PDB file of C-alpha atoms in Angstrom:
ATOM      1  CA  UNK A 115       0.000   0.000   0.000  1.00 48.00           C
ATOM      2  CA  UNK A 116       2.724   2.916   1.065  1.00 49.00           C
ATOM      3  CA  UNK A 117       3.113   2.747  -3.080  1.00 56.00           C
ATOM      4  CA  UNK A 118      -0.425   4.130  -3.702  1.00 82.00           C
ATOM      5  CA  UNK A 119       0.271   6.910  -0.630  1.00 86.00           C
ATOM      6  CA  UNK A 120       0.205  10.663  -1.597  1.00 87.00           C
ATOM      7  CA  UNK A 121       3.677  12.046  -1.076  1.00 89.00           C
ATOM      8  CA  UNK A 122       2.539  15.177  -3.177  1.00 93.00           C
ATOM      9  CA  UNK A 123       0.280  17.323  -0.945  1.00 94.00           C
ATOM     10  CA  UNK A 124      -1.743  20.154  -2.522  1.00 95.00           C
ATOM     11  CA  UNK A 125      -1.889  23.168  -0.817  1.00 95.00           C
ATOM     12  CA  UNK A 126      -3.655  24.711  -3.765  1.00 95.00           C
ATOM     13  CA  UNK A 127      -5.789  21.218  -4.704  1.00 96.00           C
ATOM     14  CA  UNK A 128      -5.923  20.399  -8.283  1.00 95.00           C
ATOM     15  CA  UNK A 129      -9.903  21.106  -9.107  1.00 95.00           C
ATOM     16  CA  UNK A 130      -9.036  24.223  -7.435  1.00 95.00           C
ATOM     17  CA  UNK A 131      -6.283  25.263 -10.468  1.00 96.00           C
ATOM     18  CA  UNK A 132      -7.874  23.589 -13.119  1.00 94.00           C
ATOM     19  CA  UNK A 133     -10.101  26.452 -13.563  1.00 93.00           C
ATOM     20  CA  UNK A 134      -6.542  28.763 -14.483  1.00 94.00           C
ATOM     21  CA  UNK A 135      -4.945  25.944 -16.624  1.00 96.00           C
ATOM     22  CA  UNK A 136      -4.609  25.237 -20.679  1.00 97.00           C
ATOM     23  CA  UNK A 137      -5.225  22.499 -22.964  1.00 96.00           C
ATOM     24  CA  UNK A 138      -2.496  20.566 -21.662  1.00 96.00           C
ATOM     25  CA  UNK A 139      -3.566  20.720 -17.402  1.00 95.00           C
ATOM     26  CA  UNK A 140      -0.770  23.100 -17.156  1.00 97.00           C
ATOM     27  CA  UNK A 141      -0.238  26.354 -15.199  1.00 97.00           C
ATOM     28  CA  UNK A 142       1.711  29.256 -15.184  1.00 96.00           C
ATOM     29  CA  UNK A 143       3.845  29.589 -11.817  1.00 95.00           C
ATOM     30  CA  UNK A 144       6.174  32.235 -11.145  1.00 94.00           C
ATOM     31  CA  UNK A 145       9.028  32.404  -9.207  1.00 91.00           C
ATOM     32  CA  UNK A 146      11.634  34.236  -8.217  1.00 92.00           C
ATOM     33  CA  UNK A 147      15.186  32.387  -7.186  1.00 89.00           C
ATOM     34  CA  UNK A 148      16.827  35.335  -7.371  1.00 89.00           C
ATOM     35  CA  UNK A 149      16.071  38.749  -8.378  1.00 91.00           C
ATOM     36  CA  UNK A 150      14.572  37.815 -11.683  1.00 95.00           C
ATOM     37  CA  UNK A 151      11.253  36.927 -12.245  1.00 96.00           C
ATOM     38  CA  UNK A 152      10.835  33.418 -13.988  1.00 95.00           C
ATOM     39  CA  UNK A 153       7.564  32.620 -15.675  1.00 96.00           C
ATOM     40  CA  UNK A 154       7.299  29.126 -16.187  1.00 96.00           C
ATOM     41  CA  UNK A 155       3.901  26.598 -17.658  1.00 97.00           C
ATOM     42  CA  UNK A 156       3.727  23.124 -15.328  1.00 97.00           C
ATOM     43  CA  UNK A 157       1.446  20.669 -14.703  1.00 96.00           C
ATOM     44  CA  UNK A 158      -1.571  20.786 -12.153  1.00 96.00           C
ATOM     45  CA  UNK A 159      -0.181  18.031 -10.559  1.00 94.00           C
ATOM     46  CA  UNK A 160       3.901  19.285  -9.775  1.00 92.00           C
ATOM     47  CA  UNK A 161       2.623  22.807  -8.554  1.00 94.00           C
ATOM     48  CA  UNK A 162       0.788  24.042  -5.492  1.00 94.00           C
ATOM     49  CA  UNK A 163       2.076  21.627  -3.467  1.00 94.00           C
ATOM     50  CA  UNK A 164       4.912  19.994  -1.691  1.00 92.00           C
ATOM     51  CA  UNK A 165       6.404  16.945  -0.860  1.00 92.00           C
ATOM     52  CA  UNK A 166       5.302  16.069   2.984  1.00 89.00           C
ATOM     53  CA  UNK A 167       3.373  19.267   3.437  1.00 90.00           C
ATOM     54  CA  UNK A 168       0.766  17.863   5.960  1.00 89.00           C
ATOM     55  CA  UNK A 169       2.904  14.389   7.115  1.00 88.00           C
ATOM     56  CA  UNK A 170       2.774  13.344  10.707  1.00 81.00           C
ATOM     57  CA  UNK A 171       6.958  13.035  11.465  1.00 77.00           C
ATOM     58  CA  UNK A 172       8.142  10.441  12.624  1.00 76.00           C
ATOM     59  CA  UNK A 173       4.983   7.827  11.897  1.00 80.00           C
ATOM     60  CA  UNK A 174       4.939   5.158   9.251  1.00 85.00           C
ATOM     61  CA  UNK A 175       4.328   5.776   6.675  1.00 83.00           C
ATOM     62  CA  UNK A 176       0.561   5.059   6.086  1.00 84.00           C
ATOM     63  CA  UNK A 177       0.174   7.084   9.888  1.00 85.00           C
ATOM     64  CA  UNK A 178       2.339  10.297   8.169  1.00 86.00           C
ATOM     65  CA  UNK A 179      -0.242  10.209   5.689  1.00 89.00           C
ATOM     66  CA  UNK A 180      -3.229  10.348   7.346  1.00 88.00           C
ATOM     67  CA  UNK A 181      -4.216  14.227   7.640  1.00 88.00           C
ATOM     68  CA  UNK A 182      -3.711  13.742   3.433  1.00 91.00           C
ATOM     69  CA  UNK A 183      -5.704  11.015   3.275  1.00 90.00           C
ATOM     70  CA  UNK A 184      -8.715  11.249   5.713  1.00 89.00           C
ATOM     71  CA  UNK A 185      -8.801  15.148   5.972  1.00 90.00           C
ATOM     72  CA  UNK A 186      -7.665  17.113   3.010  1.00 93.00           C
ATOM     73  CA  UNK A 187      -9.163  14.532   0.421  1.00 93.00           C
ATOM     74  CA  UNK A 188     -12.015  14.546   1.497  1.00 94.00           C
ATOM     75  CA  UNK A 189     -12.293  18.795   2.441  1.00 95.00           C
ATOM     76  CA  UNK A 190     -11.431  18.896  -1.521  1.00 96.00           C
ATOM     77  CA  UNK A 191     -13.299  16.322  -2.674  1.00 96.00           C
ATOM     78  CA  UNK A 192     -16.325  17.626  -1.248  1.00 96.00           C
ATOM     79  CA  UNK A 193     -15.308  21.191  -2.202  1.00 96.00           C
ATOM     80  CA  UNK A 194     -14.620  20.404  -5.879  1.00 97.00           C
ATOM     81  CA  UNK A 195     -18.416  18.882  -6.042  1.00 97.00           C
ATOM     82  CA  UNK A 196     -19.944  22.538  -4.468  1.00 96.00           C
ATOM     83  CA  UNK A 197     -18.058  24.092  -6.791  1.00 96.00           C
ATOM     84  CA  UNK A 198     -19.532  22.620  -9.810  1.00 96.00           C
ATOM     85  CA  UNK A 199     -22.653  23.214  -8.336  1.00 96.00           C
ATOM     86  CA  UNK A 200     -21.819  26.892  -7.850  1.00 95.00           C
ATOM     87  CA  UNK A 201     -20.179  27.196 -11.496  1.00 94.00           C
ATOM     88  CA  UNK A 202     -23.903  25.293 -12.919  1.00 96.00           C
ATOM     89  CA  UNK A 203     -26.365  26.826 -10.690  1.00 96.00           C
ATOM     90  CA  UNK A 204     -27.098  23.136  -9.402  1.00 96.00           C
ATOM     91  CA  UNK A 205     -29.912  23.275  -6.611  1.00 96.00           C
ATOM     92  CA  UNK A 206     -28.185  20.658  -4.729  1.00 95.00           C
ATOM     93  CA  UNK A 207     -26.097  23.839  -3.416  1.00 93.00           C
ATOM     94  CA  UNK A 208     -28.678  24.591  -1.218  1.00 93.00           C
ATOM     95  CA  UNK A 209     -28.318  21.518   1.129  1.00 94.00           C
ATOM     96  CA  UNK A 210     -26.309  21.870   4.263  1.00 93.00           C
ATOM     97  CA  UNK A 211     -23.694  19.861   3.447  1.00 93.00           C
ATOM     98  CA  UNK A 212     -22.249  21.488   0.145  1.00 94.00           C
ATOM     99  CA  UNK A 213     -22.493  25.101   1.337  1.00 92.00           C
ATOM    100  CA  UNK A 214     -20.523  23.586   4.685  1.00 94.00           C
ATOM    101  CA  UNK A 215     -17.898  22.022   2.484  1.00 95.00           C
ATOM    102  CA  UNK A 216     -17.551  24.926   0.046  1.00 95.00           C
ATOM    103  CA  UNK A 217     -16.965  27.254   3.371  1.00 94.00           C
ATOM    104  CA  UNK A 218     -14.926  24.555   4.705  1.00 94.00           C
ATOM    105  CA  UNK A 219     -12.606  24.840   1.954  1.00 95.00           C
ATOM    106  CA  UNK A 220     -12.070  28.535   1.259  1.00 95.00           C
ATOM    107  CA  UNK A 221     -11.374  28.611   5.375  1.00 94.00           C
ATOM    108  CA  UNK A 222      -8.626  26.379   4.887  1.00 93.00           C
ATOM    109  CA  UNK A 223      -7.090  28.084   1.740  1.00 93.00           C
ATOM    110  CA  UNK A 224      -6.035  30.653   4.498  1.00 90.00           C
ATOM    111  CA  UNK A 225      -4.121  27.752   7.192  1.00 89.00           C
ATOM    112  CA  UNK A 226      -2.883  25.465   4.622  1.00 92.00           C
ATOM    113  CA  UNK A 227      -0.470  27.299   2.892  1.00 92.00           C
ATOM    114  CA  UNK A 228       3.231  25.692   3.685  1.00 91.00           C
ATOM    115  CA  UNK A 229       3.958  28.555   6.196  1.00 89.00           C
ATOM    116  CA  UNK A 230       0.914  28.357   7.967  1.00 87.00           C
ATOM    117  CA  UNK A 231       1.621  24.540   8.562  1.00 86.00           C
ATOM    118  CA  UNK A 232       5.276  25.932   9.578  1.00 81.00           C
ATOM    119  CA  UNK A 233       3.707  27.869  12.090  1.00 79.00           C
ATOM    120  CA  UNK A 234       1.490  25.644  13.634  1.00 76.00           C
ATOM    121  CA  UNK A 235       4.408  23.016  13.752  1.00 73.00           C
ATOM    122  CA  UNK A 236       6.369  25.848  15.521  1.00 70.00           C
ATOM    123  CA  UNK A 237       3.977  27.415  17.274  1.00 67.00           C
ATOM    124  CA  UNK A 238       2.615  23.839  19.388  1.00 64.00           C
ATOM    125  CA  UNK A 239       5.895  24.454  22.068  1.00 56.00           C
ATOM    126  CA  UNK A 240       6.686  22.789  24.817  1.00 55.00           C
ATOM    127  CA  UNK A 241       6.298  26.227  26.218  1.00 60.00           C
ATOM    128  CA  UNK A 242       3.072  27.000  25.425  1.00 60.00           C
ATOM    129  CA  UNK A 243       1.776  23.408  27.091  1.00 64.00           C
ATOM    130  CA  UNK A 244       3.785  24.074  29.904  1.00 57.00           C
ATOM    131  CA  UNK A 245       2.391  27.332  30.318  1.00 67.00           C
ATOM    132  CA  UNK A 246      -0.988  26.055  31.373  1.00 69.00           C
ATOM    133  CA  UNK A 247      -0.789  25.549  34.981  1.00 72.00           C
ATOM    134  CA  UNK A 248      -3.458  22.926  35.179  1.00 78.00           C
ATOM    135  CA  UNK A 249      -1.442  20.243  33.459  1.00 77.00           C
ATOM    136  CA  UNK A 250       1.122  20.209  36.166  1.00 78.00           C
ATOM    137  CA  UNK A 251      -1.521  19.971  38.645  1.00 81.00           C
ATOM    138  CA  UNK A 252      -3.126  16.921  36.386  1.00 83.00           C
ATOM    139  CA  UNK A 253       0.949  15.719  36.058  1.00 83.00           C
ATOM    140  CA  UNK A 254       1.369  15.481  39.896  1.00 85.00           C
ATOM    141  CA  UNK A 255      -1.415  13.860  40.424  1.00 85.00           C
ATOM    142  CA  UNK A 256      -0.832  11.107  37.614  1.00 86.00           C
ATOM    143  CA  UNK A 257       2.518  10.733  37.877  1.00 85.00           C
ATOM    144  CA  UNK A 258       4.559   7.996  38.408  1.00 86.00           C
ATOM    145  CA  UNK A 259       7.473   6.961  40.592  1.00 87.00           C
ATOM    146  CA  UNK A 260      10.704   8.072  39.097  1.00 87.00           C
ATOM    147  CA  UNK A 261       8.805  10.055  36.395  1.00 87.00           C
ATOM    148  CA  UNK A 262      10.453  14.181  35.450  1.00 87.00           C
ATOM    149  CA  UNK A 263       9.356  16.441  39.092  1.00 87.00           C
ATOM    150  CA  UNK A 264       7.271  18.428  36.993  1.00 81.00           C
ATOM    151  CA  UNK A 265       5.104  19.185  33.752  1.00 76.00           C
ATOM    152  CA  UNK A 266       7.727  21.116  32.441  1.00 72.00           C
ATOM    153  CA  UNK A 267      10.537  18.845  33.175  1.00 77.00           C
ATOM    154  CA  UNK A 268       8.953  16.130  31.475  1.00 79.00           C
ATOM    155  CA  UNK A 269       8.346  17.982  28.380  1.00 72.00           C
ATOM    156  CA  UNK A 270      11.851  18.310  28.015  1.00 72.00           C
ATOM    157  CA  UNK A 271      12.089  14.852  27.571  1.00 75.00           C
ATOM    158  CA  UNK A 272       9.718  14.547  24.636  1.00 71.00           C
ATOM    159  CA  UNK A 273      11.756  14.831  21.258  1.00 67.00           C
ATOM    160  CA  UNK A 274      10.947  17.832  18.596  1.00 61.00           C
ATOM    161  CA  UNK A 275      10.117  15.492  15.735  1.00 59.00           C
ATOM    162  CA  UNK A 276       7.282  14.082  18.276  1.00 58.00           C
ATOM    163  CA  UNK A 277       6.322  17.613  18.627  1.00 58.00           C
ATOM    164  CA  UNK A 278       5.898  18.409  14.924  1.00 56.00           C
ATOM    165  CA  UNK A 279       3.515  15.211  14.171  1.00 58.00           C
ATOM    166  CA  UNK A 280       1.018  16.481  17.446  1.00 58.00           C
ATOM    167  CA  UNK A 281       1.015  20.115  15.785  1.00 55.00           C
ATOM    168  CA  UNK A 282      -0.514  18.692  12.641  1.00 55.00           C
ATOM    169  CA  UNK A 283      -2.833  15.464  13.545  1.00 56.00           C
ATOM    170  CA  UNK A 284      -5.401  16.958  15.033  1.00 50.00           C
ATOM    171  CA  UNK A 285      -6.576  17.884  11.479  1.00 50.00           C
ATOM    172  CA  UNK A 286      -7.120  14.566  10.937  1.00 49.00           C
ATOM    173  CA  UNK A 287      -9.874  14.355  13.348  1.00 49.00           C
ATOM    174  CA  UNK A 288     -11.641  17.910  13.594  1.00 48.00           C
ATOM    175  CA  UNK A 289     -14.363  17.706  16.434  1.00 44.00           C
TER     176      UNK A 289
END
């Protein structure tokens, strides 16, 4: 199966730039390596994206994959159905559940940009946990013998890559 996994992830999902591309599925994407600006045509599928963008570190493989696979699929799978429905006046627009995942979707065009995930991964700290004082007070109580003194001493313990994969997994089960 870990053939058949997504290593690609789209921040910018496919339906999403098919609606800019030519003939050929392709794209024009800028960039700018140094101080010129290079103009370039590519395929749907090799921009907007990034290798990893949304994997759990640290997991196997099929675990790494599973914000991909069970979240963002099916946010833009859903989305690229409302949008049809948008683009051909299609009644079905109306119900609950396509107007939710069209929202859905243009909400997370603004978090799931490769420096949003960045942040996120960044901004989950062991400082920030051990700034709430109530976990200590759960940690003391729940501790066991030989275990770090305190909250904080115990998150020192925990290694960054761990970290990183709690920052993005709770996308993979919004409440």
């Amino acid at each position: 199966m870990t053939a058949e996994l997504p290593i690609f992830h789209h921040y910018l999902p496919r339906f999403y730039l098919k609606r800019w591309a030519d003939d050929k599925q392709r794209v024009c994407r800028y960039s700018k390596p140094h101080n010129e600006i290079i103009a370039r045509m590519v395929s749907t599928r090799s921009t907007g994206g990034g290798n990893g963008l949304y994997s759990i570190p640290g997991a196997p493989a099929e675990e790494a994959q599973r914000v991909e696979i069970e979240f963002m699929k099916q946010l833009d799978t859903l989305a690229s159905e409302a949008l049809t429905m948008i683009e051909t006046r299609d009644q079905r627009l109306a119900q609950p559940r396509y107007r939710s995942a069209w929202s859905r979707f243009m909400i997370s065009l603004l978090l799931r940009m490769p420096r949003d995930i960045d942040a996120l991964r960044e901004g989950l700290t062991k400082e920030m946990i051990a700034a709430v004082p109530e976990l200590d007070a759960e940690y003391q109580h729940f501790k066991a013998d030989g275990s770090a003194d305190s909250f904080s001493e115990f998150l020192k313990t925990i290694p960054d890559p761990d970290w990183q994969g709690w920052a993005v997994e709770p996308a993979a089960h919004p409440h």
